[in-house]
Amino acid sequence: MRRTLPWLACALGAALLTMPHSAHAAPLAWKGYTWNVTNGGMAGVAEGRPANVSVDENGYLHLKVQKNGDTWTAAELFTTTRLGFGTYQWQIDGPIDTFDKNIVLGLFPYGPAAGIGADGTNEIDIEYSRWGQANGPNGDWTNYPASGKTIGELSYTFSLNGGTLSTSRFIWTKTSIEDFLFAGLQPPASTASLIKSWKYSPANPTTNIPQEALPLGMNLWCFAIPSDGKNVEIIVRDFQFVPEGTSPGGAGGAGGAGGSGGAHPSSGGAGGTAAGGKGSVGGASSVGGASPVGGASPVGGASPVGGASPVGGASSIGGGGASSVGGASSVGGASPVGGAGNGAGRGHSDASAGQLGTSAEEPAGCSISRTSPGTRGGLPWLLALLLLARRIRPSSTVGYSRR
């Protein structure tokens, strides 16, 4: 069981997380996902401040605890998408082993933030903190149940031996949660430079392990006012979610290359797919592997039949990822009559992403398709067009459909 003081700290933090927050700041796009940044109440004694969360020119995420005048502020963000079974990994640059005793870094799916289960359920925690104890353990892995009261926890002490680079990972399945901490920056398939690992395989896993897709959170917060009075910053260089059944580090997934599980633009890792096989925001890569925000693939993969990209490898319009140029039609008018963009021409919008993994229906998207005149009547149609050419200017038809 969790030691008394840390357990109370986490209970307090979790309770504060469920309290009404102030209005969120503008959503943040990072690693193919949309994140809501906390502006106001959160875990601990310092409120979340949007200015403490930023992405630099290298695509690295910065989280800060800062003192502004006499007020301490912290950092927190949650995905709008719910992620399910699979591998979760963070590459971090920061002194997570030598934090001030009152600083906490949390990496965690958290269901109650989206109304999934009561507080104390549906949460998987990686936390680095000493919980106010100068010589206490500095690492915690804590797994809260889908329901009931069974909590799995391992507290441990570790050192990065003067370094600041580390990789945190857990693998979540229906029956177990396996945690890892590595020195240095490791790819998802690697087990090099292992510092610590632990596998939690409880009895009655459907009760004692979360079974639903959950929002993912990250926070850097104050259990109490930092005892050394110093600001704190950590840099998350990369986050990857590899859906269960997808090869770590691979660019493809179900539905072929470019389908669900496509590569993230910066990491080259597999894109996020929510539980039940739905593509998460930004999970589907366009030709060349770029994963635009909001470009989540539909169930079964977004690539055309056989996983091939449209002829000529058309990129998505404006990089937005919602539909490829020409929608479902390929160069030369190979699309079916009235092509509706059922393949690469469909995508999920950020506005609907929060429902991924919870419904059998896809979120509403917008597709754009071109209708090819060459498919609408063959030679007679073309002859008729030629006869009318002097009277009527030929025009192409662009159809817009919203599902």
mmCIF file of C-alpha atoms in Angstrom:
data_model
loop_
_atom_site.group_PDB
_atom_site.id
_atom_site.type_symbol
_atom_site.label_atom_id
_atom_site.label_comp_id
_atom_site.label_asym_id
_atom_site.label_seq_id
_atom_site.Cartn_x
_atom_site.Cartn_y
_atom_site.Cartn_z
ATOM 1 C CA MET A 1 0.000 0.000 0.000
ATOM 2 C CA ARG A 2 1.037 3.618 -0.511
ATOM 3 C CA ARG A 3 2.892 5.210 2.358
ATOM 4 C CA THR A 4 0.573 7.463 4.380
ATOM 5 C CA LEU A 5 1.896 10.907 3.426
ATOM 6 C CA PRO A 6 2.235 10.338 -0.332
ATOM 7 C CA TRP A 7 -1.153 8.629 -0.396
ATOM 8 C CA LEU A 8 -2.756 11.657 1.244
ATOM 9 C CA ALA A 9 -0.911 13.936 -1.155
ATOM 10 C CA CYS A 10 -2.200 12.059 -4.165
ATOM 11 C CA ALA A 11 -5.682 11.887 -2.730
ATOM 12 C CA LEU A 12 -5.628 15.645 -2.235
ATOM 13 C CA GLY A 13 -4.253 16.175 -5.725
ATOM 14 C CA ALA A 14 -6.873 13.926 -7.269
ATOM 15 C CA ALA A 15 -9.638 15.667 -5.339
ATOM 16 C CA LEU A 16 -8.452 19.056 -6.553
ATOM 17 C CA LEU A 17 -8.333 17.735 -10.101
ATOM 18 C CA THR A 18 -12.039 16.966 -9.914
ATOM 19 C CA MET A 19 -12.928 20.455 -8.662
ATOM 20 C CA PRO A 20 -14.235 22.971 -11.196
ATOM 21 C CA HIS A 21 -11.376 24.636 -13.038
ATOM 22 C CA SER A 22 -11.151 28.120 -14.400
ATOM 23 C CA ALA A 23 -11.542 28.507 -18.129
ATOM 24 C CA HIS A 24 -8.989 26.646 -20.206
ATOM 25 C CA ALA A 25 -6.482 28.539 -22.300
ATOM 26 C CA ALA A 26 -6.421 28.125 -26.060
ATOM 27 C CA PRO A 27 -5.841 24.452 -26.961
ATOM 28 C CA LEU A 28 -2.256 23.444 -27.655
ATOM 29 C CA ALA A 29 -1.273 21.257 -30.608
ATOM 30 C CA TRP A 30 1.634 18.920 -29.827
ATOM 31 C CA LYS A 31 2.742 15.529 -31.116
ATOM 32 C CA GLY A 32 -0.353 15.066 -33.217
ATOM 33 C CA TYR A 33 -2.771 15.645 -30.335
ATOM 34 C CA THR A 34 -4.813 18.583 -29.099
ATOM 35 C CA TRP A 35 -4.249 19.443 -25.429
ATOM 36 C CA ASN A 36 -6.312 21.605 -23.093
ATOM 37 C CA VAL A 37 -4.052 23.661 -20.820
ATOM 38 C CA THR A 38 -5.246 24.222 -17.258
ATOM 39 C CA ASN A 39 -5.867 27.811 -16.245
ATOM 40 C CA GLY A 40 -6.693 27.787 -12.546
ATOM 41 C CA GLY A 41 -7.230 25.107 -9.921
ATOM 42 C CA MET A 42 -5.266 21.873 -10.132
ATOM 43 C CA ALA A 43 -3.401 19.506 -7.830
ATOM 44 C CA GLY A 44 -1.300 21.020 -5.059
ATOM 45 C CA VAL A 45 -0.885 24.533 -3.690
ATOM 46 C CA ALA A 46 -0.200 26.366 -6.964
ATOM 47 C CA GLU A 47 -2.720 27.037 -9.720
ATOM 48 C CA GLY A 48 -2.094 26.145 -13.314
ATOM 49 C CA ARG A 49 -0.905 28.993 -15.539
ATOM 50 C CA PRO A 50 -1.021 28.659 -19.353
ATOM 51 C CA ALA A 51 2.194 30.670 -19.707
ATOM 52 C CA ASN A 52 3.978 27.799 -17.944
ATOM 53 C CA VAL A 53 3.246 25.466 -20.876
ATOM 54 C CA SER A 54 4.925 26.082 -24.234
ATOM 55 C CA VAL A 55 6.419 24.396 -27.295
ATOM 56 C CA ASP A 56 9.768 25.620 -28.619
ATOM 57 C CA GLU A 57 11.164 25.771 -32.159
ATOM 58 C CA ASN A 58 12.437 22.193 -31.843
ATOM 59 C CA GLY A 59 8.976 20.895 -31.042
ATOM 60 C CA TYR A 60 9.868 20.238 -27.388
ATOM 61 C CA LEU A 61 7.232 20.771 -24.694
ATOM 62 C CA HIS A 62 8.270 22.926 -21.707
ATOM 63 C CA LEU A 63 6.529 22.667 -18.322
ATOM 64 C CA LYS A 64 7.378 25.130 -15.542
ATOM 65 C CA VAL A 65 6.747 25.889 -11.902
ATOM 66 C CA GLN A 66 7.375 29.604 -11.425
ATOM 67 C CA LYS A 67 7.095 32.298 -8.819
ATOM 68 C CA ASN A 68 5.392 35.442 -10.061
ATOM 69 C CA GLY A 69 5.702 38.103 -7.388
ATOM 70 C CA ASP A 70 4.531 36.297 -4.277
ATOM 71 C CA THR A 71 2.513 33.702 -6.174
ATOM 72 C CA TRP A 72 3.670 30.274 -7.291
ATOM 73 C CA THR A 73 2.130 28.831 -10.449
ATOM 74 C CA ALA A 74 2.305 25.374 -12.024
ATOM 75 C CA ALA A 75 1.630 23.601 -15.337
ATOM 76 C CA GLU A 76 -0.913 21.035 -16.508
ATOM 77 C CA LEU A 77 -2.500 19.821 -19.759
ATOM 78 C CA PHE A 78 -4.848 17.047 -20.914
ATOM 79 C CA THR A 79 -5.545 15.520 -24.302
ATOM 80 C CA THR A 80 -8.945 16.107 -25.848
ATOM 81 C CA THR A 81 -8.644 12.546 -27.151
ATOM 82 C CA ARG A 82 -9.065 9.426 -25.043
ATOM 83 C CA LEU A 83 -6.303 6.866 -25.473
ATOM 84 C CA GLY A 84 -6.614 3.177 -24.694
ATOM 85 C CA PHE A 85 -4.525 0.021 -24.460
ATOM 86 C CA GLY A 86 -0.983 0.298 -25.761
ATOM 87 C CA THR A 87 2.472 1.678 -25.019
ATOM 88 C CA TYR A 88 2.888 5.204 -23.638
ATOM 89 C CA GLN A 89 6.339 6.771 -23.657
ATOM 90 C CA TRP A 90 7.891 10.116 -22.707
ATOM 91 C CA GLN A 91 11.449 11.297 -23.414
ATOM 92 C CA ILE A 92 12.308 13.866 -20.749
ATOM 93 C CA ASP A 93 15.121 16.344 -20.237
ATOM 94 C CA GLY A 94 15.101 17.422 -16.602
ATOM 95 C CA PRO A 95 16.492 16.497 -13.156
ATOM 96 C CA ILE A 96 13.583 14.236 -12.195
ATOM 97 C CA ASP A 97 15.777 12.431 -9.638
ATOM 98 C CA THR A 98 16.858 15.609 -7.806
ATOM 99 C CA PHE A 99 13.683 17.710 -7.752
ATOM 100 C CA ASP A 100 13.058 19.854 -4.697
ATOM 101 C CA LYS A 101 11.208 17.672 -2.196
ATOM 102 C CA ASN A 102 7.931 19.532 -2.849
ATOM 103 C CA ILE A 103 7.916 19.315 -6.667
ATOM 104 C CA VAL A 104 5.907 16.639 -8.501
ATOM 105 C CA LEU A 105 6.003 15.584 -12.150
ATOM 106 C CA GLY A 106 2.979 13.511 -13.160
ATOM 107 C CA LEU A 107 2.409 11.530 -16.380
ATOM 108 C CA PHE A 108 -1.004 9.870 -16.261
ATOM 109 C CA PRO A 109 -4.214 8.819 -17.989
ATOM 110 C CA TYR A 110 -7.021 10.144 -15.772
ATOM 111 C CA GLY A 111 -10.629 9.125 -16.322
ATOM 112 C CA PRO A 112 -12.483 11.274 -13.759
ATOM 113 C CA ALA A 113 -11.415 14.405 -15.681
ATOM 114 C CA ALA A 114 -13.801 13.209 -18.417
ATOM 115 C CA GLY A 115 -16.444 11.762 -16.094
ATOM 116 C CA ILE A 116 -15.113 8.199 -16.407
ATOM 117 C CA GLY A 117 -15.448 6.634 -12.974
ATOM 118 C CA ALA A 118 -15.292 8.171 -9.522
ATOM 119 C CA ASP A 119 -12.186 9.711 -8.006
ATOM 120 C CA GLY A 120 -9.702 7.002 -7.051
ATOM 121 C CA THR A 121 -10.514 4.933 -10.145
ATOM 122 C CA ASN A 122 -9.394 4.830 -13.782
ATOM 123 C CA GLU A 123 -5.968 6.377 -13.305
ATOM 124 C CA ILE A 124 -2.472 5.147 -14.198
ATOM 125 C CA ASP A 125 0.288 7.247 -12.631
ATOM 126 C CA ILE A 126 3.959 7.793 -13.253
ATOM 127 C CA GLU A 127 5.116 10.322 -10.647
ATOM 128 C CA TYR A 128 8.503 11.706 -9.721
ATOM 129 C CA SER A 129 8.529 13.361 -6.292
ATOM 130 C CA ARG A 130 9.749 12.979 -2.730
ATOM 131 C CA TRP A 131 6.377 14.145 -1.386
ATOM 132 C CA GLY A 132 7.878 16.594 1.079
ATOM 133 C CA GLN A 133 10.390 14.118 2.509
ATOM 134 C CA ALA A 134 13.968 15.147 1.899
ATOM 135 C CA ASN A 135 15.216 11.562 1.821
ATOM 136 C CA GLY A 136 12.092 9.747 0.638
ATOM 137 C CA PRO A 137 11.783 7.578 -2.461
ATOM 138 C CA ASN A 138 11.683 9.746 -5.599
ATOM 139 C CA GLY A 139 9.695 7.509 -7.957
ATOM 140 C CA ASP A 140 6.147 6.138 -7.803
ATOM 141 C CA TRP A 141 4.080 3.907 -10.093
ATOM 142 C CA THR A 142 0.447 3.820 -8.954
ATOM 143 C CA ASN A 143 -2.449 2.039 -10.663
ATOM 144 C CA TYR A 144 -6.022 2.785 -9.651
ATOM 145 C CA PRO A 145 -8.777 0.272 -10.468
ATOM 146 C CA ALA A 146 -11.637 0.449 -12.922
ATOM 147 C CA SER A 147 -13.841 0.115 -9.841
ATOM 148 C CA GLY A 148 -13.413 -1.103 -6.278
ATOM 149 C CA LYS A 149 -10.650 -0.274 -3.849
ATOM 150 C CA THR A 150 -7.591 -2.274 -4.942
ATOM 151 C CA ILE A 151 -4.635 0.027 -5.675
ATOM 152 C CA GLY A 152 -1.305 -1.210 -7.038
ATOM 153 C CA GLU A 153 1.791 0.808 -6.153
ATOM 154 C CA LEU A 154 5.545 0.624 -6.220
ATOM 155 C CA SER A 155 7.699 3.355 -4.659
ATOM 156 C CA TYR A 156 11.417 3.306 -5.430
ATOM 157 C CA THR A 157 14.596 5.384 -5.344
ATOM 158 C CA PHE A 158 16.666 5.975 -8.462
ATOM 159 C CA SER A 159 19.470 8.172 -9.787
ATOM 160 C CA LEU A 160 20.323 9.506 -13.238
ATOM 161 C CA ASN A 161 23.949 9.797 -12.050
ATOM 162 C CA GLY A 162 24.222 13.464 -12.855
ATOM 163 C CA GLY A 163 22.381 13.225 -16.172
ATOM 164 C CA THR A 164 19.086 14.860 -17.117
ATOM 165 C CA LEU A 165 17.859 12.655 -19.971
ATOM 166 C CA SER A 166 15.437 9.818 -19.210
ATOM 167 C CA THR A 167 12.678 7.773 -20.800
ATOM 168 C CA SER A 168 9.478 6.862 -18.940
ATOM 169 C CA ARG A 169 7.166 4.173 -20.321
ATOM 170 C CA PHE A 170 4.219 2.007 -19.408
ATOM 171 C CA ILE A 171 2.413 -0.708 -21.332
ATOM 172 C CA TRP A 172 -1.305 -0.957 -20.553
ATOM 173 C CA THR A 173 -3.330 -4.058 -21.458
ATOM 174 C CA LYS A 174 -6.621 -5.536 -20.263
ATOM 175 C CA THR A 175 -4.803 -7.715 -17.747
ATOM 176 C CA SER A 176 -1.642 -5.857 -16.728
ATOM 177 C CA ILE A 177 0.260 -2.562 -16.524
ATOM 178 C CA GLU A 178 4.035 -2.724 -16.952
ATOM 179 C CA ASP A 179 6.210 0.280 -16.025
ATOM 180 C CA PHE A 180 9.751 1.170 -17.073
ATOM 181 C CA LEU A 181 12.322 3.877 -16.405
ATOM 182 C CA PHE A 182 15.396 4.146 -18.635
ATOM 183 C CA ALA A 183 18.447 6.389 -18.633
ATOM 184 C CA GLY A 184 18.849 8.429 -21.802
ATOM 185 C CA LEU A 185 16.438 8.796 -24.705
ATOM 186 C CA GLN A 186 15.229 5.377 -25.839
ATOM 187 C CA PRO A 187 12.870 4.396 -28.689
ATOM 188 C CA PRO A 188 9.672 2.527 -27.746
ATOM 189 C CA ALA A 189 11.021 -0.906 -28.702
ATOM 190 C CA SER A 190 14.279 -0.544 -26.764
ATOM 191 C CA THR A 191 15.086 -1.895 -23.311
ATOM 192 C CA ALA A 192 18.597 -0.378 -23.200
ATOM 193 C CA SER A 193 19.841 1.425 -20.082
ATOM 194 C CA LEU A 194 17.005 0.110 -17.901
ATOM 195 C CA ILE A 195 16.921 1.655 -14.429
ATOM 196 C CA LYS A 196 13.738 0.104 -13.033
ATOM 197 C CA SER A 197 10.732 -1.939 -14.157
ATOM 198 C CA TRP A 198 7.615 -3.408 -12.584
ATOM 199 C CA LYS A 199 4.658 -5.415 -13.847
ATOM 200 C CA TYR A 200 1.286 -5.139 -12.128
ATOM 201 C CA SER A 201 -0.941 -8.164 -12.871
ATOM 202 C CA PRO A 202 -3.747 -8.204 -10.300
ATOM 203 C CA ALA A 203 -6.455 -10.782 -9.795
ATOM 204 C CA ASN A 204 -9.767 -9.808 -11.416
ATOM 205 C CA PRO A 205 -8.111 -7.412 -13.892
ATOM 206 C CA THR A 206 -11.414 -6.229 -15.364
ATOM 207 C CA THR A 207 -12.150 -4.753 -11.932
ATOM 208 C CA ASN A 208 -8.637 -3.822 -10.845
ATOM 209 C CA ILE A 209 -7.244 -2.355 -14.094
ATOM 210 C CA PRO A 210 -8.861 0.498 -16.051
ATOM 211 C CA GLN A 211 -10.666 -0.880 -19.094
ATOM 212 C CA GLU A 212 -11.837 2.289 -20.880
ATOM 213 C CA ALA A 213 -9.936 4.741 -23.052
ATOM 214 C CA LEU A 214 -8.944 7.765 -20.928
ATOM 215 C CA PRO A 215 -7.749 11.346 -21.412
ATOM 216 C CA LEU A 216 -3.996 11.686 -20.945
ATOM 217 C CA GLY A 217 -2.565 14.264 -18.567
ATOM 218 C CA MET A 218 0.817 15.733 -17.716
ATOM 219 C CA ASN A 219 1.531 18.129 -14.878
ATOM 220 C CA LEU A 220 4.391 19.755 -13.006
ATOM 221 C CA TRP A 221 3.056 20.925 -9.658
ATOM 222 C CA CYS A 222 3.721 21.880 -6.059
ATOM 223 C CA PHE A 223 2.899 19.457 -3.253
ATOM 224 C CA ALA A 224 3.943 22.408 -1.078
ATOM 225 C CA ILE A 225 5.844 25.620 -1.756
ATOM 226 C CA PRO A 226 9.301 24.665 -3.122
ATOM 227 C CA SER A 227 11.608 24.508 -0.110
ATOM 228 C CA ASP A 228 14.560 25.908 -2.050
ATOM 229 C CA GLY A 229 12.499 28.800 -3.445
ATOM 230 C CA LYS A 230 13.648 28.049 -7.006
ATOM 231 C CA ASN A 231 11.696 27.883 -10.252
ATOM 232 C CA VAL A 232 11.590 24.480 -11.951
ATOM 233 C CA GLU A 233 11.438 23.533 -15.625
ATOM 234 C CA ILE A 234 11.367 20.194 -17.416
ATOM 235 C CA ILE A 235 11.396 19.580 -21.155
ATOM 236 C CA VAL A 236 9.401 16.744 -22.684
ATOM 237 C CA ARG A 237 11.252 16.112 -25.920
ATOM 238 C CA ASP A 238 8.829 13.518 -27.196
ATOM 239 C CA PHE A 239 5.644 11.653 -26.386
ATOM 240 C CA GLN A 240 4.538 8.563 -28.285
ATOM 241 C CA PHE A 241 1.471 6.386 -28.002
ATOM 242 C CA VAL A 242 1.752 3.015 -29.747
ATOM 243 C CA PRO A 243 -1.671 1.319 -29.872
ATOM 244 C CA GLU A 244 -1.873 -2.291 -28.760
ATOM 245 C CA GLY A 245 -1.215 -4.549 -31.735
ATOM 246 C CA THR A 246 0.946 -1.950 -33.511
ATOM 247 C CA SER A 247 4.690 -2.447 -33.850
ATOM 248 C CA PRO A 248 6.626 0.155 -31.812
ATOM 249 C CA GLY A 249 8.437 2.604 -34.035
ATOM 250 C CA GLY A 250 6.579 1.500 -37.154
ATOM 251 C CA ALA A 251 5.005 3.933 -39.574
ATOM 252 C CA GLY A 252 1.974 1.829 -40.384
ATOM 253 C CA GLY A 253 -0.850 0.136 -38.583
ATOM 254 C CA ALA A 254 -4.218 -1.405 -39.338
ATOM 255 C CA GLY A 255 -5.241 -0.490 -42.850
ATOM 256 C CA GLY A 256 -1.728 -0.224 -44.286
ATOM 257 C CA ALA A 257 0.803 2.565 -44.480
ATOM 258 C CA GLY A 258 -0.796 5.917 -43.825
ATOM 259 C CA GLY A 259 -3.710 4.335 -41.966
ATOM 260 C CA SER A 260 -4.471 4.153 -38.275
ATOM 261 C CA GLY A 261 -1.187 4.115 -36.425
ATOM 262 C CA GLY A 262 0.677 6.369 -38.876
ATOM 263 C CA ALA A 263 3.950 7.962 -37.897
ATOM 264 C CA HIS A 264 4.140 11.110 -35.804
ATOM 265 C CA PRO A 265 5.970 13.872 -37.600
ATOM 266 C CA SER A 266 8.763 14.428 -35.114
ATOM 267 C CA SER A 267 9.301 11.030 -33.582
ATOM 268 C CA GLY A 268 8.757 8.555 -36.368
ATOM 269 C CA GLY A 269 6.769 6.445 -33.926
ATOM 270 C CA ALA A 270 3.352 4.959 -34.429
ATOM 271 C CA GLY A 271 0.423 7.327 -34.249
ATOM 272 C CA GLY A 272 -2.159 7.194 -31.523
ATOM 273 C CA THR A 273 -5.230 5.036 -31.798
ATOM 274 C CA ALA A 274 -7.883 5.099 -29.127
ATOM 275 C CA ALA A 275 -9.380 1.952 -27.630
ATOM 276 C CA GLY A 276 -11.493 -0.017 -30.017
ATOM 277 C CA GLY A 277 -9.283 0.735 -32.984
ATOM 278 C CA LYS A 278 -10.307 4.331 -33.620
ATOM 279 C CA GLY A 279 -7.622 6.721 -34.791
ATOM 280 C CA SER A 280 -6.662 9.399 -32.330
ATOM 281 C CA VAL A 281 -6.136 13.046 -33.222
ATOM 282 C CA GLY A 282 -3.124 13.353 -35.428
ATOM 283 C CA GLY A 283 -2.599 9.607 -35.605
ATOM 284 C CA ALA A 284 -2.860 9.242 -39.366
ATOM 285 C CA SER A 285 0.140 10.195 -41.421
ATOM 286 C CA SER A 286 -0.126 11.681 -44.886
ATOM 287 C CA VAL A 287 2.291 10.675 -47.626
ATOM 288 C CA GLY A 288 5.772 11.221 -46.289
ATOM 289 C CA GLY A 289 4.779 10.519 -42.697
ATOM 290 C CA ALA A 290 3.673 13.977 -41.560
ATOM 291 C CA SER A 291 0.948 13.752 -38.960
ATOM 292 C CA PRO A 292 -1.135 16.956 -39.037
ATOM 293 C CA VAL A 293 -3.120 17.934 -35.990
ATOM 294 C CA GLY A 294 -6.676 16.857 -36.399
ATOM 295 C CA GLY A 295 -5.801 14.358 -39.090
ATOM 296 C CA ALA A 296 -6.892 11.257 -37.269
ATOM 297 C CA SER A 297 -7.605 8.260 -39.445
ATOM 298 C CA PRO A 298 -11.020 6.633 -39.498
ATOM 299 C CA VAL A 299 -11.471 3.133 -38.118
ATOM 300 C CA GLY A 300 -9.613 0.626 -40.249
ATOM 301 C CA GLY A 301 -7.038 3.069 -41.537
ATOM 302 C CA ALA A 302 -7.238 6.095 -43.764
ATOM 303 C CA SER A 303 -5.213 4.801 -46.702
ATOM 304 C CA PRO A 304 -6.937 3.780 -49.961
ATOM 305 C CA VAL A 305 -7.379 0.090 -50.800
ATOM 306 C CA GLY A 306 -4.094 -1.719 -50.378
ATOM 307 C CA GLY A 307 -2.663 1.080 -48.294
ATOM 308 C CA ALA A 308 -1.414 3.021 -51.320
ATOM 309 C CA SER A 309 -1.416 6.791 -51.379
ATOM 310 C CA PRO A 310 -3.404 8.571 -54.122
ATOM 311 C CA VAL A 311 -1.668 8.644 -57.489
ATOM 312 C CA GLY A 312 1.031 11.260 -57.354
ATOM 313 C CA GLY A 313 1.062 11.160 -53.576
ATOM 314 C CA ALA A 314 -1.137 14.212 -53.080
ATOM 315 C CA SER A 315 -0.567 15.882 -49.750
ATOM 316 C CA SER A 316 -3.441 16.942 -47.542
ATOM 317 C CA ILE A 317 -4.982 20.316 -48.284
ATOM 318 C CA GLY A 318 -3.068 22.975 -46.410
ATOM 319 C CA GLY A 319 -1.556 20.322 -44.185
ATOM 320 C CA GLY A 320 -4.781 20.130 -42.209
ATOM 321 C CA GLY A 321 -5.123 16.411 -42.678
ATOM 322 C CA ALA A 322 -8.906 16.281 -42.943
ATOM 323 C CA SER A 323 -8.976 15.189 -46.577
ATOM 324 C CA SER A 324 -6.470 14.618 -49.333
ATOM 325 C CA VAL A 325 -6.405 16.665 -52.504
ATOM 326 C CA GLY A 326 -9.082 15.328 -54.737
ATOM 327 C CA GLY A 327 -10.689 13.347 -51.938
ATOM 328 C CA ALA A 328 -11.291 9.760 -53.066
ATOM 329 C CA SER A 329 -10.557 10.307 -56.743
ATOM 330 C CA SER A 330 -7.151 9.418 -58.137
ATOM 331 C CA VAL A 331 -5.405 11.215 -60.975
ATOM 332 C CA GLY A 332 -7.038 10.365 -64.264
ATOM 333 C CA GLY A 333 -10.571 10.186 -62.931
ATOM 334 C CA ALA A 334 -10.363 6.741 -61.387
ATOM 335 C CA SER A 335 -12.788 7.505 -58.598
ATOM 336 C CA PRO A 336 -16.273 5.981 -58.607
ATOM 337 C CA VAL A 337 -19.196 8.092 -59.725
ATOM 338 C CA GLY A 338 -19.744 10.858 -57.217
ATOM 339 C CA GLY A 339 -16.676 9.837 -55.193
ATOM 340 C CA ALA A 340 -17.381 10.724 -51.590
ATOM 341 C CA GLY A 341 -13.907 10.452 -50.119
ATOM 342 C CA ASN A 342 -14.428 7.292 -48.060
ATOM 343 C CA GLY A 343 -10.707 6.509 -47.903
ATOM 344 C CA ALA A 344 -8.059 9.122 -47.370
ATOM 345 C CA GLY A 345 -10.636 11.853 -47.864
ATOM 346 C CA ARG A 346 -12.126 11.400 -44.393
ATOM 347 C CA GLY A 347 -10.748 12.659 -41.136
ATOM 348 C CA HIS A 348 -11.702 13.526 -37.584
ATOM 349 C CA SER A 349 -11.954 17.108 -36.434
ATOM 350 C CA ASP A 350 -10.468 18.310 -33.158
ATOM 351 C CA ALA A 351 -13.919 19.365 -32.029
ATOM 352 C CA SER A 352 -15.128 15.774 -32.062
ATOM 353 C CA ALA A 353 -11.915 14.141 -30.943
ATOM 354 C CA GLY A 354 -13.002 13.882 -27.321
ATOM 355 C CA GLN A 355 -15.478 11.190 -28.257
ATOM 356 C CA LEU A 356 -12.928 8.836 -29.764
ATOM 357 C CA GLY A 357 -12.913 5.391 -28.235
ATOM 358 C CA THR A 358 -16.337 5.831 -26.671
ATOM 359 C CA SER A 359 -18.720 5.442 -29.583
ATOM 360 C CA ALA A 360 -19.195 2.977 -32.409
ATOM 361 C CA GLU A 361 -19.749 5.902 -34.764
ATOM 362 C CA GLU A 362 -17.016 8.077 -36.177
ATOM 363 C CA PRO A 363 -16.949 11.740 -35.218
ATOM 364 C CA ALA A 364 -18.228 14.086 -37.862
ATOM 365 C CA GLY A 365 -15.616 15.080 -40.391
ATOM 366 C CA CYS A 366 -15.442 17.077 -43.581
ATOM 367 C CA SER A 367 -14.414 15.582 -46.878
ATOM 368 C CA ILE A 368 -13.763 17.188 -50.219
ATOM 369 C CA SER A 369 -14.015 15.245 -53.447
ATOM 370 C CA ARG A 370 -13.770 15.905 -57.133
ATOM 371 C CA THR A 371 -16.258 14.422 -59.603
ATOM 372 C CA SER A 372 -14.528 13.204 -62.747
ATOM 373 C CA PRO A 373 -16.557 13.900 -65.952
ATOM 374 C CA GLY A 374 -14.883 10.928 -67.627
ATOM 375 C CA THR A 375 -16.853 8.502 -65.431
ATOM 376 C CA ARG A 376 -20.344 9.807 -66.159
ATOM 377 C CA GLY A 377 -21.346 8.349 -69.524
ATOM 378 C CA GLY A 378 -18.299 7.439 -71.537
ATOM 379 C CA LEU A 379 -18.020 8.313 -75.240
ATOM 380 C CA PRO A 380 -21.661 9.468 -75.812
ATOM 381 C CA TRP A 381 -21.341 11.881 -72.952
ATOM 382 C CA LEU A 382 -18.106 13.274 -74.337
ATOM 383 C CA LEU A 383 -19.615 13.702 -77.839
ATOM 384 C CA ALA A 384 -22.555 15.543 -76.382
ATOM 385 C CA LEU A 385 -20.207 17.790 -74.486
ATOM 386 C CA LEU A 386 -18.271 18.577 -77.665
ATOM 387 C CA LEU A 387 -21.499 19.481 -79.524
ATOM 388 C CA LEU A 388 -22.446 21.885 -76.773
ATOM 389 C CA ALA A 389 -18.977 23.293 -76.370
ATOM 390 C CA ARG A 390 -19.709 26.383 -78.410
ATOM 391 C CA ARG A 391 -22.714 27.281 -76.296
ATOM 392 C CA ILE A 392 -21.684 26.141 -72.832
ATOM 393 C CA ARG A 393 -18.293 26.584 -71.242
ATOM 394 C CA PRO A 394 -17.185 23.270 -69.738
ATOM 395 C CA SER A 395 -16.652 23.371 -65.995
ATOM 396 C CA SER A 396 -15.467 20.963 -63.365
ATOM 397 C CA THR A 397 -17.595 20.103 -60.381
ATOM 398 C CA VAL A 398 -16.231 20.211 -56.828
ATOM 399 C CA GLY A 399 -18.557 18.592 -54.292
ATOM 400 C CA TYR A 400 -18.479 19.384 -50.593
ATOM 401 C CA SER A 401 -20.029 16.933 -48.163
ATOM 402 C CA ARG A 402 -20.194 17.030 -44.390
ATOM 403 C CA ARG A 403 -20.991 13.820 -42.541
#
